[in-house]
Short mmCIF file of C-alpha atoms in Angstrom, two decimals:
data_model
loop_
_atom_site.label_atom_id
_atom_site.label_comp_id
_atom_site.label_asym_id
_atom_site.label_seq_id
_atom_site.Cartn_x
_atom_site.Cartn_y
_atom_site.Cartn_z
CA MET A 1 -33.69 44.55 -31.66
CA SER A 2 -34.87 47.75 -29.96
CA GLN A 3 -33.65 46.48 -26.60
CA THR A 4 -30.25 45.70 -28.14
CA ARG A 5 -29.95 49.23 -29.51
CA VAL A 6 -30.92 50.73 -26.16
CA SER A 7 -28.41 48.49 -24.42
CA ARG A 8 -25.65 49.54 -26.79
CA ALA A 9 -26.55 53.21 -26.35
CA GLU A 10 -26.47 52.80 -22.58
CA ARG A 11 -23.11 51.06 -22.72
CA GLN A 12 -21.69 53.79 -24.92
CA GLN A 13 -22.97 56.45 -22.54
CA GLN A 14 -21.40 54.61 -19.60
CA THR A 15 -18.13 54.36 -21.51
CA ARG A 16 -18.22 58.08 -22.30
CA GLU A 17 -18.92 59.00 -18.68
CA ARG A 18 -16.12 56.75 -17.44
CA LEU A 19 -13.65 58.27 -19.92
CA ILE A 20 -14.61 61.80 -18.83
CA GLU A 21 -14.29 60.84 -15.17
CA VAL A 22 -10.81 59.37 -15.62
CA ALA A 23 -9.66 62.11 -17.99
CA THR A 24 -10.82 64.84 -15.60
CA GLU A 25 -8.64 63.50 -12.80
CA MET A 26 -5.68 63.05 -15.13
CA PHE A 27 -6.01 66.55 -16.60
CA LEU A 28 -6.18 67.97 -13.08
CA ASP A 29 -3.27 65.87 -11.81
CA VAL A 30 -0.74 66.19 -14.64
CA GLY A 31 -2.18 68.94 -16.84
CA TYR A 32 -3.32 69.04 -20.45
CA SER A 33 0.06 68.38 -22.04
CA GLY A 34 0.86 65.59 -19.58
CA THR A 35 -2.31 63.66 -20.39
CA SER A 36 -2.51 61.36 -23.42
CA LEU A 37 -5.47 59.50 -24.87
CA ASP A 38 -3.51 56.26 -24.52
CA LYS A 39 -3.11 56.81 -20.78
CA VAL A 40 -6.76 57.75 -20.36
CA ALA A 41 -7.86 54.61 -22.23
CA VAL A 42 -5.64 52.32 -20.16
CA GLU A 43 -6.65 53.90 -16.84
CA ALA A 44 -10.34 53.70 -17.77
CA GLY A 45 -10.01 50.07 -18.88
CA PHE A 46 -10.81 50.63 -22.56
CA SER A 47 -8.99 50.58 -25.87
CA LYS A 48 -7.82 53.78 -27.52
CA GLY A 49 -10.46 53.09 -30.16
CA ALA A 50 -13.13 53.49 -27.49
CA VAL A 51 -11.82 56.99 -26.82
CA TYR A 52 -11.95 57.96 -30.49
CA SER A 53 -15.44 56.50 -30.87
CA ASN A 54 -16.62 59.02 -28.25
CA PHE A 55 -14.31 62.02 -28.80
CA ALA A 56 -12.67 63.52 -31.87
CA GLY A 57 -9.43 64.08 -29.97
CA LYS A 58 -7.81 65.28 -26.77
CA GLU A 59 -9.19 68.80 -27.18
CA GLU A 60 -12.78 67.55 -27.23
CA LEU A 61 -12.15 65.25 -24.26
CA CYS A 62 -10.64 68.08 -22.23
CA MET A 63 -13.58 70.32 -23.12
CA ALA A 64 -15.94 67.64 -21.82
CA ALA A 65 -13.90 67.38 -18.62
CA LEU A 66 -14.02 71.15 -18.09
CA ASP A 67 -17.77 71.12 -18.80
CA THR A 68 -18.17 68.62 -15.97
CA ILE A 69 -16.16 70.78 -13.58
CA HIS A 70 -18.00 73.96 -14.55
CA ALA A 71 -21.42 72.31 -14.26
CA GLU A 72 -20.72 71.30 -10.67
CA LYS A 73 -19.45 74.75 -9.70
CA ILE A 74 -22.44 76.45 -11.34
CA ARG A 75 -24.77 74.03 -9.56
CA LEU A 76 -23.29 74.94 -6.18
CA VAL A 77 -23.47 78.69 -6.84
CA HIS A 78 -27.06 78.40 -8.07
CA GLN A 79 -27.94 76.43 -4.95
CA MET A 80 -26.54 79.16 -2.70
CA PHE A 81 -28.36 82.00 -4.41
CA THR A 82 -31.71 80.24 -4.55
CA GLU A 83 -31.84 79.29 -0.87
CA ASP A 84 -34.69 80.73 1.15
CA THR A 85 -32.42 83.04 3.17
CA SER A 86 -31.60 86.73 3.32
CA ILE A 87 -29.44 88.33 0.64
CA GLU A 88 -26.75 88.89 3.27
CA THR A 89 -26.70 85.19 4.15
CA ARG A 90 -26.52 84.22 0.48
CA LEU A 91 -23.59 86.56 -0.10
CA LYS A 92 -21.82 85.21 2.96
CA SER A 93 -22.31 81.63 1.74
CA PHE A 94 -21.02 82.62 -1.69
CA VAL A 95 -17.88 84.23 -0.27
CA GLU A 96 -17.27 81.15 1.87
CA TRP A 97 -17.61 78.95 -1.22
CA SER A 98 -15.24 81.19 -3.18
CA ARG A 99 -12.46 80.43 -0.69
CA SER A 100 -12.27 76.87 -2.00
CA GLY A 101 -14.28 77.08 -5.23
CA LEU A 102 -12.13 79.78 -6.84
CA GLY A 103 -8.43 79.42 -7.42
CA GLU A 104 -8.20 75.71 -6.72
CA PRO A 105 -4.62 75.18 -8.00
CA ARG A 106 -5.19 72.15 -10.23
CA TRP A 107 -8.34 73.51 -11.84
CA THR A 108 -6.87 76.99 -12.39
CA ALA A 109 -3.70 75.56 -13.93
CA LEU A 110 -5.74 73.41 -16.31
CA GLU A 111 -7.95 76.35 -17.32
CA VAL A 112 -4.90 78.49 -18.12
CA GLU A 113 -3.08 75.72 -19.99
CA PHE A 114 -6.12 74.81 -22.07
CA ALA A 115 -6.89 78.46 -22.84
CA ALA A 116 -3.42 78.68 -24.39
CA VAL A 117 -4.42 75.90 -26.81
CA ALA A 118 -7.06 78.28 -28.20
CA ARG A 119 -4.29 80.43 -29.72
CA HIS A 120 -3.58 77.68 -32.25
CA ASN A 121 -6.91 75.86 -32.41
CA PRO A 122 -9.93 77.79 -33.78
CA TRP A 123 -12.34 75.09 -32.61
CA VAL A 124 -11.16 75.35 -29.01
CA ALA A 125 -11.32 79.14 -29.21
CA SER A 126 -14.89 79.15 -30.54
CA GLU A 127 -16.05 76.56 -27.99
CA LEU A 128 -14.54 78.50 -25.09
CA VAL A 129 -16.23 81.69 -26.31
CA LYS A 130 -19.61 79.91 -26.46
CA ARG A 131 -19.16 78.58 -22.94
CA HIS A 132 -18.06 81.92 -21.50
CA ARG A 133 -21.10 83.58 -23.04
CA GLU A 134 -23.38 80.92 -21.58
CA VAL A 135 -21.84 81.32 -18.13
CA ARG A 136 -22.35 85.10 -18.32
CA ARG A 137 -25.97 84.51 -19.33
CA LEU A 138 -26.54 82.19 -16.38
CA ILE A 139 -24.87 84.64 -13.98
CA ALA A 140 -27.04 87.47 -15.30
CA GLN A 141 -30.18 85.36 -14.80
CA LEU A 142 -29.14 84.50 -11.25
CA ILE A 143 -28.36 88.13 -10.40
CA SER A 144 -31.65 89.36 -11.85
CA ALA A 145 -33.68 86.83 -9.86
CA THR A 146 -31.72 87.49 -6.66
CA VAL A 147 -31.97 91.28 -6.67
CA GLU A 148 -35.64 91.13 -7.66
CA ASP A 149 -36.39 88.79 -4.78
CA ALA A 150 -34.47 91.02 -2.34
CA GLY A 151 -36.07 94.27 -3.50
CA LEU A 152 -32.79 95.52 -4.97
CA GLU A 153 -31.51 96.67 -8.35
CA THR A 154 -28.08 96.74 -9.96
CA THR A 155 -26.17 100.00 -10.31
CA VAL A 156 -25.16 99.08 -13.87
CA PRO A 157 -26.87 96.81 -16.44
CA VAL A 158 -27.13 93.22 -15.25
CA GLU A 159 -25.12 92.00 -18.26
CA HIS A 160 -22.24 94.27 -17.18
CA VAL A 161 -22.44 92.96 -13.62
CA ALA A 162 -22.27 89.38 -14.92
CA THR A 163 -19.23 90.17 -17.07
CA ALA A 164 -17.49 91.98 -14.20
CA LEU A 165 -18.10 89.12 -11.76
CA LEU A 166 -16.90 86.49 -14.23
CA ALA A 167 -13.73 88.48 -14.91
CA LEU A 168 -13.20 89.16 -11.21
CA GLY A 169 -13.69 85.49 -10.38
CA ALA A 170 -11.19 84.41 -13.02
CA GLY A 171 -8.67 87.02 -11.88
CA LEU A 172 -9.03 86.24 -8.19
CA GLY A 173 -8.85 82.55 -8.96
CA GLY A 174 -5.54 83.04 -10.75
CA LEU A 175 -4.14 85.18 -7.94
CA ARG A 176 -5.28 82.78 -5.25
CA ALA A 177 -3.74 79.83 -7.08
CA LEU A 178 -0.39 81.59 -6.62
CA ASP A 179 -1.07 83.22 -3.25
CA PRO A 180 -3.51 81.37 -0.95
CA LYS A 181 -3.61 84.43 1.33
CA VAL A 182 -5.49 86.57 -1.21
CA ASP A 183 -8.58 87.91 0.59
CA MET A 184 -11.64 86.48 -1.13
CA ASP A 185 -13.93 88.87 0.76
CA VAL A 186 -13.30 91.30 -2.08
CA PHE A 187 -15.67 89.22 -4.21
CA GLY A 188 -18.58 89.82 -1.86
CA ASP A 189 -17.61 93.47 -1.37
CA VAL A 190 -17.64 94.14 -5.11
CA LEU A 191 -20.93 92.31 -5.59
CA ALA A 192 -22.51 94.24 -2.73
CA GLY A 193 -21.30 97.48 -4.31
CA LEU A 194 -23.04 96.67 -7.57
CA VAL A 195 -26.53 96.54 -6.05
CA ARG A 196 -28.69 99.06 -4.17
CA PRO A 197 -32.25 99.34 -2.85
CA ARG A 198 -34.77 99.55 -5.65
CA ARG A 199 -35.79 103.15 -6.35
CA ASP A 200 -39.46 104.10 -6.40
CA PRO A 201 -40.24 105.59 -9.85
CA ALA A 202 -43.00 107.67 -8.28
CA ALA A 203 -40.49 109.38 -6.02
CA GLN A 204 -38.31 110.55 -8.91
#
């Protein structure tokens, strides 16, 4: 009996992962409004009932798809900033990543379209707020660890740096989605301007 329950749980998890995988590609290809649960179910090889047994609706499915995208991007950024290299090399790697990782047209379009849903859906609005706050927290943690390791400090509170970088990334991403020639070096320049060598309290 226990093995049957485990097997069912595993199958449900596999179904959920497959639905998110298919839905993510569909949301990116045709947008939020162009994607239906019926189409996702058919493409994934399941019934529509299988979708509703895993997600309350299209909003929840899209949120799961965006979570998957964000998790991968955060993983890559974390990997860059925790490498055993100089701070200059880490910044250079980050700027290089930003050229393709920020402003990818399909992703940016989906983010903007789904954010508009929040105007009429309190659940979407509250979930997006929670995720933005978590991303800022993770950015702040990463910045704190990086500057500490490099013997630096931020020129403003770390929380402000995290908020500024998140806003800058979103803004540059939107601009770059429209104009691929936008210079992404500005991201590294701004980040470099927000840190300085750590001051010796004894010298003050």
